[in-house]
Amino acid sequence: MTTTFPDKTLLLDDTASLRTAARFVREHDSAALLPLLLPGLDGPDLQALAGQCRFAHAGLLLFPSDTESLRSQLADCGLAVDTQAQPSVVVRERLARRHRRDPAELDVQILRPRVLGCDGEVRAVEVFALTVPPHSGLEPIAAYERTRQHEAHLAFEVEHPETLALRGLCAILVRHGARPDGGGYNPHEDGTVLYFTLPARAACDYRRLELYARGDHRDTLAAHLDHDSGRDARQPAETLLHLLTGAWTTQALTAFARLGLPEAMDTRTGCRTEDLARLTGTDPRSLAVLLRYLVMLGAVTRVPAPAPAPAHEQRVEQVEQEGFRLTELGALLRADTPGSMRPLALMYGGPFYRSFSGLDHAVRTGQPAFDRIFGENHFDHFARDPELASLFDRSMAASSRMFQPLPAHPVIAAAAQAPESATVVDIAGGNGELLGLLLAAHPRLRGVLLERPHAVEAARRRLDAAGCGARCDYRAGDFADVPSGGDVYVLSRVLHDWDDDRCREILRHCARAMPPHADLLVVERLLPVDGSPSLATAWDLHMLCNVGGRERHADHYARLFAESGLQLIGHSPLPLDAHVLHARRAPAPDPVARRR
């Protein structure tokens, strides 16, 4: 049995994405938008595109649980709720290929609620709605697609789509850096779509462009798809080269955070490179190189330089006069942003980055590379360095977005409504991020946090600052010291640190401490049973390299529970590809049945 509850955080993400798309459509017009998407586009090519194409819509993929949920989201964003829906063909087939599903499983509808543009033209937000009912097997698809945003795009409709004109427009897009990226014909509305990936230097957070032509243009579509597949077939070396430079991506983002650049930048206005260099104490030309790379990653976006340099500063090369603006992705690396992921960048670009140089050793021997590189396991290494230990605890808290739905979990909600004050025991609870979230959401709950001595003090400070300290007790100790008498026990991202023997030992300590009525909630990433893309697969490699632990399938955890005197009741999804597993003490065997 799988217990599922509403994932409000992800629902809010869908609504926010819809609201952002509607605002974008209202604020942009065709003539101004094209040069932003294709930097360098001007002259006859710009005239040809602007003269024959009009900005039609911004598109995105949503995951409502039912029709009423979708109507509510449209209403929240000021969009018409009675917009007619058509079956999808192109997006449904793309999703089916990407996730290796039968297209018949994917109920994808297209809606185009109208929006009035800044130039008075009527445009639309194109909504692809994949219905994901509660308890369905489509939740992993929704989680994956929300993270990657594969179907988000901007569309231009070709006014007079004769074959030669349509092919000429495609050629202009390719000449200015756009790359063919699939397409299709939808017989339900008699329309042909041609998708392109925009060049990395595009001054826009959207990364895909659609040309839409009314009618059946399958000859043009076939040539477009041949170009797409031919490009992929001809360039395996380029693909491999991009993969091999992944280490540069990690270090670029880490340097971005270390240099304080996110704090010096703004998401609303651009900054000149030389001004950023002065603020951060960096070399202007070198900083420009880093920022241009970060544009490709989506951490910053290029904008016109806010103002020309004064005459006495003209010695600086023109390239340093570029302007850059922080994106929402880049803003996650600001130290002062709620839910900042800066500690993760510093950890993954620091100690864990060094340990990955020994991944071959880990694969060859089964022993963590971290131990070989640093001479001790990572828990002991961090414990001896208070600054590093604090960074590790903060990096664990940086993924706290996965915890947001937990206060609404039925186990927590039931404990909060119990006649007598219930107690939540957070085992190895780090700096108290999760326990603080639960106590803040439910003022009648009490908490106990079990951790190492240095972490207990950090948690005490955090929970006191959050106003929850008076309802919390603290225990310094190890897993053998799990306090008894709690109502709900929590193990968040603990078991993946250990091998199966140690996991069984930890779970047995929990089972011994738990009263018969108590519940255990385990937060972990679950490996997908069908091999679909998942953060759990990446973290499985991370655990092998750094701590000697592993990620597991749900069935694997069920076996560990059963071997430790517990039974798995169910599991439900959380953000960031995480899950919460619900377990209870297994009932004692019936002595009469055993004698039989």
Coordinates of C-alpha atoms in Angstrom, one line a residue:
M1 CA 0.0 0.0 0.0
T2 CA 1.3 3.5 -0.8
T3 CA 0.1 6.5 1.2
T4 CA -0.1 9.7 -0.9
F5 CA -0.9 13.2 0.3
P6 CA -1.1 16.5 -1.5
D7 CA 2.3 17.9 -2.5
K8 CA 1.4 21.6 -1.9
T9 CA 4.9 22.8 -2.6
L10 CA 4.9 21.4 -6.1
L11 CA 1.4 22.6 -6.8
L12 CA 2.5 26.1 -5.9
D13 CA 5.4 25.7 -8.3
D14 CA 3.0 24.9 -11.1
T15 CA 0.9 28.0 -10.3
A16 CA 4.0 30.2 -10.1
S17 CA 5.2 28.9 -13.4
L18 CA 1.9 29.6 -15.0
R19 CA 1.8 33.1 -13.5
T20 CA 5.3 33.8 -14.8
A21 CA 4.4 32.7 -18.3
A22 CA 1.3 34.9 -18.4
R23 CA 3.3 37.9 -17.2
F24 CA 6.0 37.2 -19.9
V25 CA 3.4 37.1 -22.7
R26 CA 1.8 40.4 -21.5
E27 CA 5.1 42.2 -21.3
H28 CA 6.8 41.3 -24.7
D29 CA 6.2 41.9 -28.3
S30 CA 7.5 40.2 -31.5
A31 CA 10.0 42.9 -32.7
A32 CA 11.7 43.3 -29.4
L33 CA 11.7 39.7 -28.4
L34 CA 13.4 38.1 -31.5
P35 CA 16.8 39.8 -31.0
L36 CA 16.8 38.7 -27.4
L37 CA 16.3 35.1 -28.4
L38 CA 18.8 35.2 -31.3
P39 CA 21.6 37.7 -30.3
G40 CA 23.1 39.2 -33.4
L41 CA 19.9 38.9 -35.4
D42 CA 19.5 42.1 -37.4
G43 CA 19.1 43.5 -41.0
P44 CA 17.3 41.4 -43.6
D45 CA 17.1 38.3 -41.4
L46 CA 15.4 40.2 -38.6
Q47 CA 13.0 41.8 -41.1
A48 CA 12.2 38.5 -42.6
L49 CA 11.4 36.8 -39.2
A50 CA 9.6 39.8 -37.7
G51 CA 7.6 40.3 -41.0
Q52 CA 6.4 36.7 -41.3
C53 CA 6.2 35.6 -37.7
R54 CA 4.3 37.0 -34.7
F55 CA 4.9 36.2 -31.0
A56 CA 1.9 33.8 -30.3
H57 CA 2.4 32.3 -26.9
A58 CA 4.6 31.0 -24.0
G59 CA 4.1 27.3 -23.4
L60 CA 4.5 25.2 -20.3
L61 CA 3.6 21.8 -18.9
L62 CA 1.4 21.5 -15.8
F63 CA 0.4 18.5 -13.7
P64 CA -3.1 19.0 -12.2
S65 CA -4.6 16.2 -10.3
D66 CA -7.9 16.7 -12.1
T67 CA -9.9 19.2 -14.2
E68 CA -11.1 21.3 -11.3
S69 CA -7.5 21.7 -10.0
L70 CA -6.4 23.0 -13.4
R71 CA -9.4 25.4 -13.5
S72 CA -8.4 26.7 -10.1
Q73 CA -4.8 27.4 -11.2
L74 CA -6.0 29.2 -14.3
A75 CA -8.3 31.4 -12.1
D76 CA -5.5 32.2 -9.7
C77 CA -3.4 33.5 -12.6
G78 CA -6.2 35.6 -14.1
L79 CA -6.7 33.3 -17.1
A80 CA -10.0 32.1 -18.5
V81 CA -11.1 28.9 -16.9
D82 CA -13.5 27.9 -19.7
T83 CA -10.8 27.6 -22.4
Q84 CA -11.5 24.8 -24.8
A85 CA -9.1 21.8 -24.5
Q86 CA -7.7 19.7 -27.4
P87 CA -5.8 16.4 -27.1
S88 CA -2.0 16.7 -27.4
V89 CA -0.1 14.7 -29.9
V90 CA 3.4 16.1 -30.0
V91 CA 4.0 16.6 -26.3
R92 CA 2.3 13.4 -25.4
E93 CA 4.7 11.5 -27.7
R94 CA 7.7 13.4 -26.5
L95 CA 6.8 12.5 -22.9
A96 CA 6.2 8.9 -23.9
R97 CA 9.7 8.6 -25.5
R98 CA 11.4 10.4 -22.7
H99 CA 9.9 8.2 -20.0
R100 CA 9.5 5.0 -22.0
R101 CA 5.7 5.0 -21.5
D102 CA 2.8 4.0 -23.7
P103 CA 1.3 7.3 -25.0
A104 CA -2.1 5.9 -24.2
E105 CA -1.2 6.2 -20.5
L106 CA -0.6 10.0 -20.8
D107 CA -3.7 12.1 -20.8
V108 CA -2.2 15.4 -22.1
Q109 CA -4.5 18.2 -23.1
I110 CA -3.7 21.6 -24.7
L111 CA -5.4 24.8 -23.6
R112 CA -4.6 28.3 -24.9
P113 CA -6.2 30.9 -22.6
R114 CA -5.9 34.3 -24.2
V115 CA -3.7 37.1 -23.0
L116 CA -3.6 40.7 -24.2
G117 CA 0.0 41.8 -25.1
C118 CA 1.6 45.1 -24.4
D119 CA 1.2 46.1 -28.1
G120 CA -2.5 45.3 -28.0
E121 CA -2.2 42.0 -29.8
V122 CA -4.1 39.0 -28.6
R123 CA -1.7 36.2 -27.6
A124 CA -2.0 33.1 -25.4
V125 CA -0.4 31.0 -22.7
E126 CA -0.2 27.4 -24.1
V127 CA -0.9 25.0 -21.3
F128 CA -0.1 21.3 -21.8
A129 CA -1.9 19.6 -18.9
L130 CA -0.9 16.1 -18.0
T131 CA -3.4 14.8 -15.5
V132 CA -1.6 13.1 -12.5
P133 CA -4.3 11.6 -10.2
P134 CA -3.4 10.9 -6.6
H135 CA -2.0 7.3 -6.1
S136 CA -1.0 7.2 -9.8
G137 CA 2.3 6.0 -11.2
L138 CA 2.8 9.3 -13.0
E139 CA 4.1 11.3 -10.0
P140 CA 7.8 10.5 -10.9
I141 CA 7.2 12.0 -14.4
A142 CA 5.7 15.1 -12.9
A143 CA 8.7 15.5 -10.5
Y144 CA 11.2 15.0 -13.3
E145 CA 9.5 17.4 -15.8
R146 CA 9.0 20.1 -13.2
T147 CA 12.8 20.1 -12.5
R148 CA 13.9 20.0 -16.2
Q149 CA 11.2 22.2 -17.8
H150 CA 11.7 20.4 -21.1
E151 CA 8.4 21.6 -22.6
A152 CA 8.7 25.3 -21.6
H153 CA 9.0 27.4 -24.8
L154 CA 8.1 30.5 -26.7
A155 CA 6.1 30.2 -29.9
F156 CA 6.0 32.3 -33.1
E157 CA 3.2 31.7 -35.6
V158 CA 4.0 31.9 -39.3
E159 CA 1.5 34.2 -40.8
H160 CA 1.7 32.8 -44.4
P161 CA 3.2 29.3 -44.1
E162 CA 4.1 28.5 -47.8
T163 CA 6.7 25.8 -48.0
L164 CA 9.6 27.9 -49.3
A165 CA 8.9 30.7 -46.8
L166 CA 8.7 28.2 -43.9
R167 CA 12.0 26.5 -44.9
G168 CA 13.6 29.9 -45.3
L169 CA 12.5 30.9 -41.8
C170 CA 14.0 27.6 -40.4
A171 CA 17.2 28.3 -42.2
I172 CA 17.5 31.8 -40.6
L173 CA 16.9 30.4 -37.1
V174 CA 19.6 27.8 -37.6
R175 CA 22.0 30.4 -39.1
H176 CA 21.7 32.4 -35.9
G177 CA 22.4 29.6 -33.5
A178 CA 19.0 27.8 -33.0
R179 CA 19.2 24.0 -33.2
P180 CA 16.4 21.8 -34.5
D181 CA 14.8 19.9 -31.5
G182 CA 11.9 17.8 -32.7
G183 CA 8.3 18.7 -33.7
G184 CA 5.2 17.1 -35.1
Y185 CA 1.8 17.5 -36.7
N186 CA -1.4 17.6 -34.6
P187 CA -4.4 16.4 -36.7
H188 CA -6.8 17.6 -33.9
E189 CA -6.1 21.2 -34.8
D190 CA -4.4 20.8 -38.2
G191 CA -1.2 22.4 -37.2
T192 CA 2.5 21.7 -37.6
V193 CA 5.1 22.6 -34.9
L194 CA 8.8 22.8 -35.4
Y195 CA 10.9 23.1 -32.1
F196 CA 14.3 24.6 -31.8
T197 CA 16.8 24.9 -28.9
L198 CA 17.8 28.5 -28.5
P199 CA 21.5 29.5 -28.4
A200 CA 23.1 29.6 -25.0
R201 CA 23.8 33.3 -25.2
A202 CA 20.0 34.1 -25.6
A203 CA 19.1 36.9 -23.1
C204 CA 16.0 35.0 -21.9
D205 CA 15.3 32.3 -19.3
Y206 CA 13.3 30.3 -22.0
R207 CA 15.6 27.8 -23.8
R208 CA 13.2 26.5 -26.6
L209 CA 11.5 28.2 -29.5
E210 CA 8.5 26.9 -31.5
L211 CA 7.5 27.8 -35.1
Y212 CA 3.8 27.1 -35.5
A213 CA 2.3 26.8 -39.0
R214 CA -1.3 26.1 -39.6
G215 CA -1.9 23.2 -41.9
D216 CA -0.1 20.0 -42.7
H217 CA 3.6 20.7 -43.6
R218 CA 5.0 17.2 -43.2
D219 CA 7.6 17.6 -45.9
T220 CA 9.1 20.6 -44.1
L221 CA 8.7 18.7 -40.8
A222 CA 10.5 15.6 -42.2
A223 CA 13.5 17.8 -43.2
H224 CA 13.5 19.4 -39.8
L225 CA 13.5 16.1 -38.0
D226 CA 16.2 14.7 -40.3
H227 CA 18.4 17.7 -39.4
D228 CA 17.7 17.1 -35.7
S229 CA 18.5 13.4 -35.8
G230 CA 21.4 13.9 -38.2
R231 CA 23.0 16.5 -35.9
D232 CA 22.8 14.1 -33.0
A233 CA 24.2 11.3 -35.0
R234 CA 27.1 13.4 -36.4
Q235 CA 28.2 14.8 -33.0
P236 CA 28.7 12.1 -30.4
A237 CA 32.2 13.7 -29.8
E238 CA 30.6 17.0 -29.0
T239 CA 28.1 15.4 -26.6
L240 CA 30.9 13.5 -24.8
L241 CA 33.0 16.7 -24.6
H242 CA 30.1 18.5 -22.9
L243 CA 29.8 15.6 -20.4
L244 CA 33.5 15.6 -19.7
T245 CA 33.4 19.3 -18.8
G246 CA 30.9 18.7 -16.0
A247 CA 33.6 19.3 -13.4
W248 CA 34.0 22.9 -14.8
T249 CA 30.3 23.4 -14.2
T250 CA 30.7 22.5 -10.5
Q251 CA 33.7 24.7 -10.0
A252 CA 32.1 27.6 -11.9
L253 CA 29.1 27.6 -9.6
T254 CA 31.2 27.1 -6.5
A255 CA 33.5 30.0 -7.5
F256 CA 30.4 32.1 -8.2
A257 CA 29.3 31.5 -4.6
R258 CA 32.7 31.9 -3.0
L259 CA 33.4 35.2 -4.7
G260 CA 30.1 36.7 -3.4
L261 CA 28.8 37.4 -6.9
P262 CA 25.2 36.4 -6.2
E263 CA 25.0 38.9 -3.3
A264 CA 26.5 41.6 -5.6
M265 CA 23.9 41.0 -8.3
D266 CA 20.2 41.6 -8.7
T267 CA 17.5 39.6 -10.4
R268 CA 15.7 42.7 -11.7
T269 CA 18.5 44.9 -13.1
G270 CA 21.8 44.2 -14.8
C271 CA 25.3 45.2 -13.7
R272 CA 28.3 46.0 -15.8
T273 CA 31.2 43.6 -15.5
E274 CA 33.6 46.2 -14.3
D275 CA 31.2 47.3 -11.5
L276 CA 30.9 43.7 -10.4
A277 CA 34.6 43.3 -10.5
R278 CA 35.1 46.3 -8.3
L279 CA 32.5 45.1 -5.8
T280 CA 33.9 41.6 -5.5
G281 CA 37.7 42.3 -5.9
T282 CA 38.0 40.3 -9.1
D283 CA 39.8 40.9 -12.4
P284 CA 37.3 42.4 -14.9
R285 CA 38.3 40.3 -17.9
S286 CA 38.5 37.0 -16.0
L287 CA 35.2 37.8 -14.4
A288 CA 33.6 38.3 -17.8
V289 CA 34.8 34.8 -18.8
L290 CA 33.2 33.2 -15.8
L291 CA 30.0 35.1 -16.2
R292 CA 29.7 34.1 -19.9
Y293 CA 30.0 30.5 -18.9
L294 CA 27.4 31.0 -16.1
V295 CA 25.0 32.3 -18.8
M296 CA 25.2 28.9 -20.4
L297 CA 24.3 27.3 -17.1
G298 CA 21.3 29.6 -16.5
A299 CA 22.7 31.2 -13.3
V300 CA 23.0 34.6 -14.9
T301 CA 21.6 36.1 -18.1
R302 CA 23.2 38.7 -20.4
V303 CA 21.6 42.1 -20.7
P304 CA 22.6 45.4 -22.2
A305 CA 25.2 47.2 -20.1
P306 CA 23.2 49.6 -17.8
A307 CA 25.2 52.7 -18.8
P308 CA 28.3 53.5 -20.9
A309 CA 31.5 53.8 -19.0
P310 CA 32.8 57.4 -18.4
A311 CA 35.4 58.6 -20.9
H312 CA 38.3 58.2 -18.4
E313 CA 37.4 54.5 -18.1
Q314 CA 37.4 53.6 -21.8
R315 CA 40.7 51.8 -21.4
V316 CA 38.7 48.7 -20.3
E317 CA 38.1 46.3 -23.1
Q318 CA 34.6 46.4 -24.7
V319 CA 33.9 42.8 -23.6
E320 CA 34.1 44.0 -19.9
Q321 CA 31.3 46.5 -20.6
E322 CA 28.8 43.7 -20.9
G323 CA 25.9 43.6 -18.5
F324 CA 24.7 40.6 -16.6
R325 CA 21.6 39.9 -14.4
L326 CA 21.1 37.3 -11.8
T327 CA 18.5 34.6 -12.6
E328 CA 16.2 32.9 -10.1
L329 CA 18.4 29.9 -10.3
G330 CA 21.5 31.9 -9.6
A331 CA 19.8 33.6 -6.7
L332 CA 19.6 30.3 -4.9
L333 CA 23.4 30.7 -4.3
R334 CA 22.9 33.9 -2.3
A335 CA 23.8 33.5 1.4
D336 CA 20.8 35.7 2.4
T337 CA 18.2 33.8 0.4
P338 CA 15.6 31.6 2.2
G339 CA 16.4 28.1 1.3
S340 CA 19.9 29.1 0.0
M341 CA 21.8 26.3 -1.7
R342 CA 25.2 28.1 -1.3
P343 CA 26.4 25.6 1.4
L344 CA 25.8 22.8 -1.1
A345 CA 27.9 24.5 -3.7
L346 CA 30.7 25.0 -1.2
M347 CA 30.5 21.4 -0.1
Y348 CA 30.2 19.8 -3.6
G349 CA 32.9 22.1 -5.0
G350 CA 35.1 21.5 -1.9
P351 CA 35.7 18.3 0.1
F352 CA 33.3 16.1 -2.0
Y353 CA 34.8 17.4 -5.2
R354 CA 38.3 16.3 -4.1
S355 CA 37.0 12.9 -3.1
F356 CA 35.5 12.3 -6.6
S357 CA 39.0 12.2 -8.0
G358 CA 39.2 8.8 -6.4
L359 CA 36.0 7.4 -7.7
D360 CA 37.9 4.7 -9.6
H361 CA 39.3 3.5 -6.3
A362 CA 35.8 3.3 -4.8
V363 CA 34.5 1.3 -7.8
R364 CA 37.5 -1.0 -7.8
T365 CA 37.5 -1.7 -4.0
G366 CA 34.0 -0.9 -2.8
Q367 CA 35.7 1.4 -0.2
P368 CA 34.9 5.2 -0.1
A369 CA 37.3 7.4 -2.0
F370 CA 36.8 10.1 0.7
D371 CA 38.6 7.8 3.3
R372 CA 41.5 7.3 0.9
I373 CA 41.9 11.0 0.0
F374 CA 41.5 12.4 3.5
G375 CA 42.8 9.5 5.6
E376 CA 39.6 9.1 7.6
N377 CA 35.8 8.8 7.1
H378 CA 33.9 11.9 6.4
F379 CA 32.0 12.0 9.7
D380 CA 35.3 12.0 11.7
H381 CA 36.9 14.4 9.3
F382 CA 34.1 16.9 9.7
A383 CA 33.7 16.5 13.4
R384 CA 37.4 17.5 13.9
D385 CA 36.9 20.8 12.0
P386 CA 34.1 23.0 13.5
E387 CA 33.9 25.2 10.4
L388 CA 33.6 22.2 8.1
A389 CA 31.1 20.5 10.4
S390 CA 28.9 23.6 10.3
L391 CA 29.2 23.8 6.6
F392 CA 28.1 20.2 6.3
D393 CA 25.1 20.7 8.6
R394 CA 24.1 23.8 6.6
S395 CA 24.5 21.9 3.3
M396 CA 22.1 19.2 4.6
A397 CA 19.6 22.0 5.6
A398 CA 20.0 23.6 2.1
S399 CA 17.8 20.9 0.6
S400 CA 15.0 21.6 3.1
R401 CA 12.6 22.2 0.3
M402 CA 12.0 18.5 0.3
F403 CA 10.6 18.8 3.8
Q404 CA 7.9 21.3 3.0
P405 CA 5.0 18.8 2.6
L406 CA 5.9 16.9 5.8
P407 CA 3.9 18.9 8.3
A408 CA 0.8 17.8 6.3
H409 CA 1.7 14.1 6.4
P410 CA -1.2 12.2 8.0
V411 CA 1.1 10.8 10.8
I412 CA 2.3 14.3 11.8
A413 CA -1.2 15.8 11.5
A414 CA -2.7 13.0 13.7
A415 CA 0.1 13.5 16.3
A416 CA -0.6 17.3 16.3
Q417 CA -4.3 16.6 16.9
A418 CA -3.9 14.0 19.7
P419 CA -5.7 14.8 23.0
E420 CA -2.4 14.9 24.8
S421 CA 0.7 16.7 23.6
A422 CA 2.7 14.4 21.3
T423 CA 6.4 14.2 20.9
V424 CA 8.4 14.0 17.7
V425 CA 11.9 12.4 18.0
D426 CA 14.3 13.5 15.3
I427 CA 17.2 11.1 15.2
A428 CA 20.5 12.6 13.8
G429 CA 18.5 15.7 13.2
G430 CA 21.4 17.9 12.1
N431 CA 20.9 21.6 12.9
G432 CA 17.2 21.2 13.6
E433 CA 15.8 22.3 10.2
L434 CA 13.2 19.6 9.9
L435 CA 12.2 19.5 13.5
G436 CA 11.8 23.2 13.6
L437 CA 9.5 23.1 10.5
L438 CA 7.3 20.5 12.2
L439 CA 7.2 22.3 15.6
A440 CA 6.5 25.7 13.9
A441 CA 3.6 24.2 11.9
H442 CA 2.0 22.5 14.9
P443 CA 2.3 24.5 18.2
R444 CA 1.0 21.6 20.3
L445 CA 3.9 19.2 19.3
R446 CA 7.0 18.8 21.4
G447 CA 10.3 17.7 20.0
V448 CA 13.5 15.8 21.0
L449 CA 16.6 16.1 18.9
L450 CA 19.3 13.5 19.1
E451 CA 22.7 14.5 17.5
R452 CA 26.4 14.8 18.1
P453 CA 27.4 17.4 20.7
H454 CA 28.5 20.2 18.3
A455 CA 25.3 19.7 16.2
V456 CA 23.1 19.8 19.3
E457 CA 24.4 23.3 20.1
A458 CA 23.8 24.5 16.6
A459 CA 20.2 23.1 16.6
R460 CA 19.5 24.7 20.0
R461 CA 20.5 28.1 18.7
R462 CA 18.4 27.6 15.5
L463 CA 15.3 26.4 17.3
D464 CA 15.5 29.1 20.0
A465 CA 15.7 31.7 17.2
A466 CA 12.7 30.2 15.6
G467 CA 10.7 30.4 18.8
C468 CA 10.5 26.6 19.2
G469 CA 13.2 26.0 21.7
A470 CA 11.0 25.9 24.7
R471 CA 9.2 22.8 23.3
C472 CA 12.3 20.9 22.5
D473 CA 14.7 18.7 24.4
Y474 CA 18.2 17.8 23.2
R475 CA 20.2 14.6 23.6
A476 CA 23.9 14.3 22.7
G477 CA 24.6 10.8 21.6
D478 CA 24.7 8.1 19.0
F479 CA 22.0 5.8 17.4
A480 CA 22.2 3.5 20.5
D481 CA 20.8 6.4 22.5
V482 CA 17.5 6.8 20.7
P483 CA 15.1 8.0 23.5
S484 CA 12.1 5.9 24.3
G485 CA 8.5 7.1 24.7
G486 CA 8.1 9.2 21.6
D487 CA 5.0 9.3 19.4
V488 CA 6.6 9.9 16.0
Y489 CA 10.3 9.1 15.2
V490 CA 12.0 10.7 12.2
L491 CA 15.1 9.4 10.3
S492 CA 15.9 11.9 7.6
R493 CA 18.6 11.1 5.1
V494 CA 20.4 8.8 7.6
L495 CA 20.0 5.3 6.3
H496 CA 21.6 6.0 2.9
D497 CA 24.9 6.8 4.7
W498 CA 25.3 3.2 5.8
D499 CA 25.5 -0.4 4.6
D500 CA 22.7 -2.9 5.2
D501 CA 24.1 -4.3 8.5
R502 CA 24.5 -0.8 10.0
C503 CA 21.0 0.2 8.8
R504 CA 19.4 -2.9 10.5
E505 CA 21.3 -1.9 13.7
I506 CA 20.0 1.7 13.6
L507 CA 16.4 0.5 12.8
R508 CA 16.5 -2.0 15.7
H509 CA 17.5 0.8 18.1
C510 CA 14.4 2.7 16.8
A511 CA 12.1 -0.3 17.1
R512 CA 13.2 -0.9 20.7
A513 CA 12.6 2.7 21.7
M514 CA 9.2 3.0 20.0
P515 CA 6.1 2.4 22.0
P516 CA 3.5 0.1 20.3
H517 CA 1.5 3.1 19.0
A518 CA 4.5 5.1 17.6
D519 CA 5.2 5.8 14.0
L520 CA 8.5 6.0 12.2
L521 CA 9.0 8.3 9.2
V522 CA 12.1 7.8 7.0
V523 CA 13.0 10.4 4.4
E524 CA 15.2 9.1 1.6
R525 CA 15.5 9.1 -2.2
L526 CA 14.2 5.9 -3.8
L527 CA 15.9 4.3 -6.8
P528 CA 13.3 4.1 -9.6
V529 CA 12.3 0.5 -10.4
D530 CA 12.1 1.2 -14.1
G531 CA 15.5 2.9 -14.5
S532 CA 14.0 6.3 -15.3
P533 CA 16.1 9.4 -14.7
S534 CA 16.3 10.3 -11.0
L535 CA 18.4 12.3 -8.5
A536 CA 18.5 9.0 -6.5
T537 CA 20.7 7.5 -9.2
A538 CA 23.2 10.4 -9.0
W539 CA 23.2 10.3 -5.2
D540 CA 23.8 6.5 -5.3
L541 CA 27.2 7.3 -6.9
H542 CA 27.8 10.1 -4.4
M543 CA 27.2 7.8 -1.5
L544 CA 29.5 5.1 -2.9
C545 CA 32.3 7.6 -3.4
N546 CA 32.0 9.6 -0.2
V547 CA 30.5 7.6 2.7
G548 CA 30.2 4.0 1.6
G549 CA 26.4 4.1 1.8
R550 CA 23.8 3.7 -1.0
E551 CA 20.4 4.6 -2.2
R552 CA 17.8 1.8 -2.3
H553 CA 14.5 0.7 -3.9
A554 CA 11.4 0.8 -1.8
D555 CA 11.4 -3.0 -1.6
H556 CA 14.9 -3.0 -0.3
Y557 CA 13.9 -0.7 2.6
A558 CA 10.8 -2.9 3.2
R559 CA 13.2 -5.9 3.7
L560 CA 15.4 -3.9 6.1
F561 CA 12.4 -2.8 8.1
A562 CA 11.1 -6.4 8.3
E563 CA 14.5 -7.7 9.5
S564 CA 14.6 -5.1 12.2
G565 CA 11.1 -5.7 13.8
L566 CA 9.3 -3.0 11.7
Q567 CA 6.9 -3.1 8.8
L568 CA 6.5 -0.7 5.9
I569 CA 3.1 0.9 5.9
G570 CA 3.5 3.0 2.7
H571 CA 5.5 5.7 1.1
S572 CA 4.7 9.0 -0.7
P573 CA 6.7 11.4 -2.8
L574 CA 8.4 14.6 -1.7
P575 CA 10.1 17.4 -3.7
L576 CA 13.7 16.9 -5.1
D577 CA 13.0 13.2 -5.9
A578 CA 12.7 12.3 -2.2
H579 CA 10.1 10.1 -0.5
V580 CA 8.9 9.6 3.0
L581 CA 8.5 6.0 4.1
H582 CA 6.1 5.2 6.9
A583 CA 6.8 2.3 9.2
R584 CA 5.5 0.9 12.5
R585 CA 6.6 -1.9 14.9
A586 CA 5.7 -5.3 13.4
P587 CA 3.0 -7.1 15.4
A588 CA 4.3 -9.8 17.7
P589 CA 3.9 -13.3 16.3
D590 CA 0.8 -15.2 17.5
P591 CA 2.2 -18.0 19.8
V592 CA -0.8 -20.2 19.0
A593 CA -0.2 -19.9 15.2
R594 CA 3.5 -20.6 15.8
R595 CA 2.8 -23.9 17.6
R596 CA 0.8 -25.0 14.6

